[in-house]
Short mmCIF file of C-alpha atoms in Angstrom, two decimals:
data_model
loop_
_atom_site.label_atom_id
_atom_site.label_comp_id
_atom_site.label_asym_id
_atom_site.label_seq_id
_atom_site.Cartn_x
_atom_site.Cartn_y
_atom_site.Cartn_z
CA MET A 239 129.06 48.43 119.20
CA LYS A 240 130.13 49.12 122.78
CA TYR A 241 130.33 45.99 124.85
CA LYS A 242 128.19 47.70 127.42
CA ARG A 243 125.31 46.75 125.14
CA LYS A 244 126.18 43.06 125.39
CA TYR A 245 125.69 42.30 129.00
CA PHE A 246 122.83 44.31 130.38
CA LEU A 247 120.73 41.26 130.04
CA PHE A 248 122.34 39.78 133.10
CA ILE A 249 121.93 42.54 135.59
CA LEU A 250 119.68 45.49 135.30
CA LEU A 251 116.61 45.34 137.47
CA SER A 252 118.02 42.30 139.12
CA PHE A 253 117.55 40.52 135.95
CA SER A 254 113.95 41.42 135.69
CA LEU A 255 112.95 42.13 131.84
CA SER A 256 110.02 42.71 130.13
CA ALA A 257 109.81 46.29 129.31
CA PHE A 258 107.33 44.61 127.36
CA CYS A 259 109.32 43.27 124.76
CA LEU A 260 109.81 46.27 122.73
CA ILE A 261 111.38 44.56 119.87
CA HIS A 262 110.88 40.96 120.74
CA THR A 263 107.78 39.33 119.44
CA ASN A 264 106.04 40.64 116.45
CA SER A 265 103.00 38.59 116.00
CA LEU A 266 100.53 38.51 113.24
CA ILE A 267 99.20 35.22 114.43
CA SER A 268 95.71 35.78 115.61
CA TYR A 269 95.18 34.60 119.14
CA SER A 270 92.35 34.46 121.52
CA ASN A 271 91.09 37.70 122.96
CA SER A 272 92.66 36.88 126.26
CA PHE A 273 96.22 38.03 125.75
CA LEU A 274 98.62 35.16 126.07
CA MET A 275 100.62 36.31 129.02
CA ALA A 276 98.74 34.74 131.90
CA LYS A 277 99.87 35.83 135.34
CA LYS A 278 101.57 33.57 137.83
CA SER A 279 102.60 34.48 141.36
CA THR A 280 106.27 34.34 142.20
CA THR A 281 107.50 32.64 145.35
CA ASP A 282 110.48 34.87 146.03
CA PRO A 283 110.38 37.85 148.43
CA VAL A 284 109.18 40.01 145.56
CA GLU A 285 105.97 38.02 145.53
CA PHE A 286 103.91 41.01 144.50
CA VAL A 287 105.53 40.80 141.05
CA SER A 288 103.47 38.80 138.54
CA LEU A 289 105.38 36.35 136.36
CA PHE A 290 104.65 35.67 132.70
CA THR A 291 105.92 32.27 131.54
CA PHE A 292 106.53 31.16 127.96
CA GLU A 293 104.61 27.95 128.63
CA GLU A 294 101.52 29.91 129.62
CA LEU A 295 101.90 32.10 126.57
CA LEU A 296 101.94 29.06 124.26
CA ASN A 297 98.78 27.70 125.86
CA GLU A 298 96.86 30.63 124.38
CA VAL A 299 97.82 29.81 120.79
CA GLU A 300 94.80 28.49 118.88
CA PHE A 301 96.67 26.51 116.23
CA ASP A 302 99.66 24.17 116.13
CA LEU A 303 103.14 25.65 115.91
CA ARG A 304 105.96 23.91 114.08
CA ILE A 305 108.51 25.34 116.49
CA LYS A 306 107.19 25.92 119.99
CA GLU A 307 110.01 28.25 121.02
CA PHE A 308 108.67 31.40 119.37
CA VAL A 309 105.32 32.93 118.59
CA VAL A 310 104.16 35.96 116.59
CA MET A 311 101.01 37.88 117.47
CA GLU A 312 99.17 41.16 117.12
CA ILE A 313 98.05 42.80 120.34
CA ASP A 314 95.75 45.76 120.94
CA LYS A 315 94.21 47.31 124.03
CA ALA A 316 91.22 44.95 123.92
CA ASN A 317 93.36 41.81 124.31
CA TYR A 318 96.11 43.35 126.43
CA ALA A 319 95.74 41.66 129.81
CA ILE A 320 98.37 43.62 131.74
CA LYS A 321 96.97 45.75 134.56
CA LEU A 322 98.17 49.32 134.75
CA ASN A 323 100.69 50.29 137.44
CA THR A 324 101.36 46.68 138.42
CA PRO A 325 104.84 45.07 138.35
CA TYR A 326 105.44 42.19 135.93
CA ARG A 327 108.35 40.13 134.69
CA SER A 328 108.66 37.47 131.97
CA ASP A 329 110.91 34.48 131.33
CA TYR A 330 111.24 35.07 127.58
CA PHE A 331 112.49 37.66 125.09
CA CYS A 332 110.32 40.02 123.13
CA ILE A 333 110.51 42.37 120.17
CA PHE A 334 107.54 44.50 119.23
CA MET A 335 106.68 47.09 116.63
CA VAL A 336 104.04 49.70 117.37
CA GLN A 337 101.56 49.90 114.49
CA GLN A 338 99.17 52.46 115.95
CA GLY A 339 98.65 54.49 119.12
CA GLY A 340 101.13 54.37 121.97
CA ILE A 341 102.04 52.95 125.34
CA ARG A 342 104.01 54.23 128.34
CA PHE A 343 105.91 52.03 130.79
CA ARG A 344 108.44 52.28 133.61
CA LEU A 345 111.70 50.49 134.30
CA ASP A 346 113.63 51.24 137.47
CA ASP A 347 111.65 54.46 138.14
CA LYS A 348 112.27 55.79 134.63
CA SER A 349 109.35 56.36 132.28
CA TYR A 350 109.43 55.57 128.55
CA GLY A 351 106.87 56.26 125.87
CA VAL A 352 106.67 54.54 122.48
CA SER A 353 104.32 55.22 119.60
CA GLU A 354 103.54 54.32 116.00
CA GLY A 355 106.62 53.36 114.02
CA ASP A 356 108.80 52.54 117.05
CA ILE A 357 110.61 49.22 117.44
CA ILE A 358 111.36 47.90 120.93
CA PHE A 359 113.60 45.10 122.15
CA CYS A 360 113.47 43.57 125.64
CA PRO A 361 115.50 40.80 127.20
CA PHE A 362 113.88 38.38 129.62
CA SER A 363 113.42 38.80 133.38
CA GLU A 364 113.22 42.58 133.63
CA ILE A 365 110.53 44.01 135.88
CA PHE A 366 108.29 46.63 134.31
CA TRP A 367 105.16 48.64 134.98
CA VAL A 368 102.70 49.84 132.33
CA ASP A 369 101.45 53.36 133.05
CA MET A 370 99.30 54.03 130.00
CA ILE A 371 97.98 52.35 126.88
CA SER A 372 96.07 54.36 124.28
CA GLU A 373 92.61 53.32 123.13
CA ASP A 374 93.84 52.80 119.58
CA TYR A 375 97.00 50.90 120.57
CA ARG A 376 98.01 48.09 118.22
CA ALA A 377 101.39 46.38 117.93
CA LYS A 378 103.00 43.34 116.37
CA TYR A 379 105.00 41.14 118.75
CA ILE A 380 107.42 38.27 118.43
CA PHE A 381 108.10 36.37 121.66
CA PHE A 382 110.92 33.84 121.77
CA SER A 383 112.64 31.67 124.34
CA LEU A 384 116.29 31.55 125.31
CA ASP A 385 116.56 28.13 123.63
CA PHE A 386 115.25 29.52 120.37
CA ILE A 387 117.74 32.36 120.08
CA SER A 388 120.54 29.95 121.03
CA ASP A 389 119.41 27.34 118.49
CA ALA A 390 119.38 30.06 115.85
CA GLY A 391 123.11 30.52 116.41
CA PHE A 392 123.05 33.59 118.65
CA ASN A 393 124.64 33.14 122.05
CA TYR A 394 122.62 35.67 124.03
CA LYS A 395 125.42 35.93 126.59
CA SER A 396 127.80 37.47 124.10
CA ASN A 397 125.68 38.92 121.31
CA ASN A 398 126.01 42.65 120.85
CA VAL A 399 122.39 43.25 120.04
CA LEU A 400 120.73 42.09 123.22
CA LYS A 401 121.08 44.65 125.94
CA SER A 402 123.24 47.33 127.46
CA LEU A 403 124.33 48.67 130.81
CA SER A 404 123.76 52.20 129.66
CA ALA A 405 121.61 54.72 131.46
CA ASP A 406 118.76 53.84 129.10
CA PRO A 407 117.72 50.27 129.97
CA THR A 408 115.70 49.74 126.81
CA HIS A 409 116.46 49.48 123.13
CA ILE A 410 114.03 51.71 121.29
CA ILE A 411 114.48 52.37 117.58
CA ARG A 412 112.66 55.44 116.31
CA ASN A 413 112.23 57.16 112.95
CA GLU A 414 113.55 54.26 110.86
CA PRO A 415 110.72 53.51 108.40
CA ASP A 416 112.86 51.36 106.08
CA LEU A 417 114.10 49.20 108.96
CA TYR A 418 110.55 48.97 110.32
CA ARG A 419 109.31 47.79 106.92
CA ARG A 420 112.02 45.11 106.62
CA LEU A 421 111.47 43.79 110.14
CA ASN A 422 107.73 43.74 109.58
CA PHE A 423 108.25 41.59 106.48
CA HIS A 424 110.51 39.07 108.27
CA VAL A 425 108.15 38.79 111.22
CA ASP A 426 105.18 38.18 108.94
CA GLU A 427 107.15 35.42 107.20
CA LEU A 428 108.02 33.86 110.56
CA LYS A 429 104.34 33.80 111.46
CA VAL A 430 103.37 31.98 108.29
CA LEU A 431 106.31 29.55 108.39
CA ASN A 432 105.52 28.49 111.96
CA ASN A 433 101.92 27.55 111.16
CA THR A 434 101.61 23.80 110.57
CA GLU A 435 98.64 24.39 108.27
CA LYS A 436 100.96 26.00 105.72
CA GLU A 437 102.94 23.62 103.49
CA ASN A 438 106.67 24.34 103.33
CA TYR A 439 109.37 21.69 102.95
CA TYR A 440 112.19 24.01 104.04
CA PHE A 441 110.29 25.68 106.89
CA ASN A 442 113.05 25.06 109.43
CA GLU A 443 115.82 26.59 107.33
CA MET A 444 113.61 29.52 106.33
CA ILE A 445 112.64 30.23 109.92
CA TRP A 446 116.30 30.45 110.96
CA HIS A 447 116.94 32.62 107.90
CA HIS A 448 114.25 35.19 108.68
CA PHE A 449 114.92 35.20 112.41
CA SER A 450 118.64 35.70 111.84
CA LEU A 451 117.87 38.64 109.56
CA VAL A 452 115.74 40.22 112.29
CA ILE A 453 118.65 39.98 114.74
CA TYR A 454 121.21 41.14 112.16
CA GLU A 455 119.06 44.12 111.19
CA ILE A 456 118.88 45.25 114.81
CA ASP A 457 122.55 44.56 115.41
CA ASN A 458 123.48 46.51 112.29
CA TYR A 459 121.41 49.50 113.40
CA PHE A 460 123.17 49.77 116.76
CA LYS A 461 126.58 49.15 115.23
CA LYS A 462 126.03 52.14 112.96
CA ILE A 463 125.10 54.49 115.79
CA GLU A 464 127.68 53.39 118.34
CA LYS A 465 131.44 53.56 118.31
CA PRO A 466 133.14 50.15 117.98
CA HIS A 467 135.01 48.85 120.99
CA GLN A 468 137.61 46.11 120.52
CA VAL A 469 137.47 43.33 123.10
CA THR A 470 139.30 40.00 122.95
CA HIS A 471 137.51 36.67 123.10
CA ARG A 472 139.00 36.00 126.54
CA GLU A 473 137.76 39.35 127.86
CA ASP A 474 134.36 38.69 126.34
CA GLU A 475 134.09 35.30 128.06
CA LEU A 476 135.25 36.65 131.42
CA THR A 477 132.73 39.48 131.28
CA THR A 478 129.94 37.06 130.43
CA SER A 479 130.98 34.73 133.26
CA PHE A 480 131.22 37.64 135.69
CA PHE A 481 127.66 38.74 134.95
CA THR A 482 126.40 35.20 135.26
CA LEU A 483 127.96 34.97 138.71
CA VAL A 484 126.61 38.37 139.72
CA ARG A 485 123.14 37.31 138.70
CA GLU A 486 123.42 34.18 140.85
CA HIS A 487 125.17 35.58 143.92
CA PHE A 488 124.68 39.36 144.19
CA LYS A 489 122.34 39.11 147.18
CA ASP A 490 124.80 37.05 149.21
CA GLU A 491 128.19 38.18 147.92
CA HIS A 492 129.01 41.90 147.67
CA ASN A 493 132.78 41.55 147.54
CA VAL A 494 134.66 41.62 144.22
CA GLN A 495 137.19 39.11 145.55
CA PHE A 496 134.49 36.42 145.69
CA TYR A 497 133.86 36.75 141.94
CA ALA A 498 137.56 36.86 141.10
CA ASP A 499 138.10 33.64 143.07
CA LYS A 500 135.19 31.98 141.27
CA LEU A 501 136.76 32.93 137.94
CA CYS A 502 140.22 31.80 139.11
CA ILE A 503 141.77 35.19 138.34
CA SER A 504 143.09 38.02 140.48
CA ARG A 505 140.87 40.83 141.64
CA LYS A 506 143.15 43.28 139.84
CA TYR A 507 142.79 41.49 136.51
CA LEU A 508 139.01 41.18 136.86
CA THR A 509 138.79 44.91 137.54
CA LYS A 510 140.94 45.66 134.49
CA VAL A 511 138.79 43.50 132.20
CA ILE A 512 135.43 44.80 133.43
CA ASN A 513 136.60 48.40 133.27
CA LYS A 514 137.57 47.80 129.65
CA THR A 515 134.43 45.98 128.53
CA MET A 516 131.85 47.79 130.62
CA PHE A 517 133.43 51.16 131.44
CA LYS A 518 132.53 50.41 135.06
CA SER A 519 134.31 48.64 137.88
CA PRO A 520 133.09 45.23 139.13
CA ARG A 521 132.23 46.89 142.44
CA ASP A 522 130.10 49.52 140.70
CA ILE A 523 128.19 46.82 138.81
CA ILE A 524 127.53 44.73 141.93
CA HIS A 525 126.33 47.83 143.75
CA GLN A 526 124.14 48.85 140.82
CA VAL A 527 122.41 45.47 140.88
CA LEU A 528 121.97 45.64 144.64
CA ALA A 529 120.54 49.16 144.46
CA VAL A 530 118.02 48.17 141.79
CA GLU A 531 116.94 45.11 143.76
CA ALA A 532 116.70 47.19 146.94
CA ARG A 533 114.37 49.68 145.25
CA LEU A 534 112.19 46.85 144.01
CA LEU A 535 112.00 45.16 147.41
CA LEU A 536 111.18 48.44 149.15
CA LYS A 537 108.16 48.83 146.88
CA ASN A 538 106.76 45.62 148.33
CA PRO A 539 104.28 46.68 151.04
CA ASN A 540 104.88 43.39 152.85
CA LEU A 541 108.57 44.11 153.48
CA ASN A 542 109.96 46.72 155.86
CA VAL A 543 113.45 48.23 155.70
CA SER A 544 114.86 45.70 158.15
CA HIS A 545 113.55 42.79 156.08
CA VAL A 546 115.10 44.20 152.93
CA ALA A 547 118.46 44.63 154.67
CA VAL A 548 118.35 40.99 155.75
CA GLU A 549 117.26 39.79 152.31
CA LEU A 550 120.23 41.55 150.70
CA LYS A 551 122.65 40.27 153.37
CA PHE A 552 123.70 43.61 154.85
CA SER A 553 125.21 43.37 158.32
CA ASP A 554 122.56 45.64 159.79
CA GLN A 555 119.87 48.13 158.83
CA ALA A 556 122.19 51.10 159.34
CA SER A 557 124.74 49.87 156.80
CA PHE A 558 121.97 49.14 154.31
CA SER A 559 120.47 52.60 154.81
CA LYS A 560 123.86 54.21 154.24
CA PHE A 561 124.39 52.18 151.07
CA PHE A 562 120.91 52.96 149.76
CA LYS A 563 121.13 56.69 150.36
CA LYS A 564 124.53 56.83 148.66
CA HIS A 565 123.12 55.23 145.51
CA THR A 566 119.67 56.86 145.38
CA GLY A 567 119.99 60.12 147.28
CA ARG A 568 117.17 59.12 149.62
CA SER A 569 116.88 57.01 152.73
CA PRO A 570 115.03 53.68 152.46
CA LEU A 571 112.18 55.05 154.57
CA GLU A 572 111.83 58.13 152.36
CA TYR A 573 111.84 55.96 149.27
CA LYS A 574 109.31 53.51 150.70
CA LYS A 575 106.90 56.32 151.59
CA ASP A 576 106.80 57.55 148.01
CA ASP A 577 103.73 56.28 146.20
CA LEU A 578 105.55 55.36 142.98
CA TYR A 579 102.72 53.28 141.66
#
């Protein structure tokens, strides 16, 4: 699988996720009619984005869980609490499988539709908007925390299955009925095994077994459809560290040299590694993250262009406007005037 698919988790949409968990979280566990993703206001400049926390999600579960780092549930339109055309982000991963009907959502101004038989995977922290949900919509979700996927033996920072920096910021698997059937089986088993009311001496081992098979099934699917790309362990680690630093510092530090210094390597070597693993230069990636964050901030009615320029540490509004137009084809004012939602 191309290593582009390994690191998207760290950057796209300024590390906003949620595309609603298209493959994460298949849940057959029956929950209360108030869908478990209670909203919580953020305190950052993008305060108009509602935050879903894993802790709030767990509070909606009506029975005890053996492992409180993942939950499986079935969700339909009646218990789907998300408001249409409103930005959200979550602090957990999600996988979901559409059982009936369909739903349409947006990520970074791109619209995606999924329907019966589709499998969707979403990393945490991505910002998404739901445009439409059909009356007969029904899907099985599995939500899981970063700790859970790490405890299961998958380092999300370097696992091929998690996300990509490709033009398509979601992982949607279509027209794979056999894969859908296998994943559905494993998710159902995870639901049963995590219920304390069900007796099972080896529940812990069996949970890791079924969850690992879910991840391996997805990884195997993308490995089959994408051309392998050989990357050394050192290059893998550097790329992971680079994206971690970008996530932490992209608003304040736009210069590649800063990241090279943090990694104790030369700028030339960093550029060589990132070009190999990501098929993009470090500068392109930093600018991509900035452009995505800029678009998000400009959608906030409480922030004007000048405020956004200051928030993203541009020297002045003119330089920000030049940067934004180069990457979007429109001036910040033109973009802000568009009623995108």
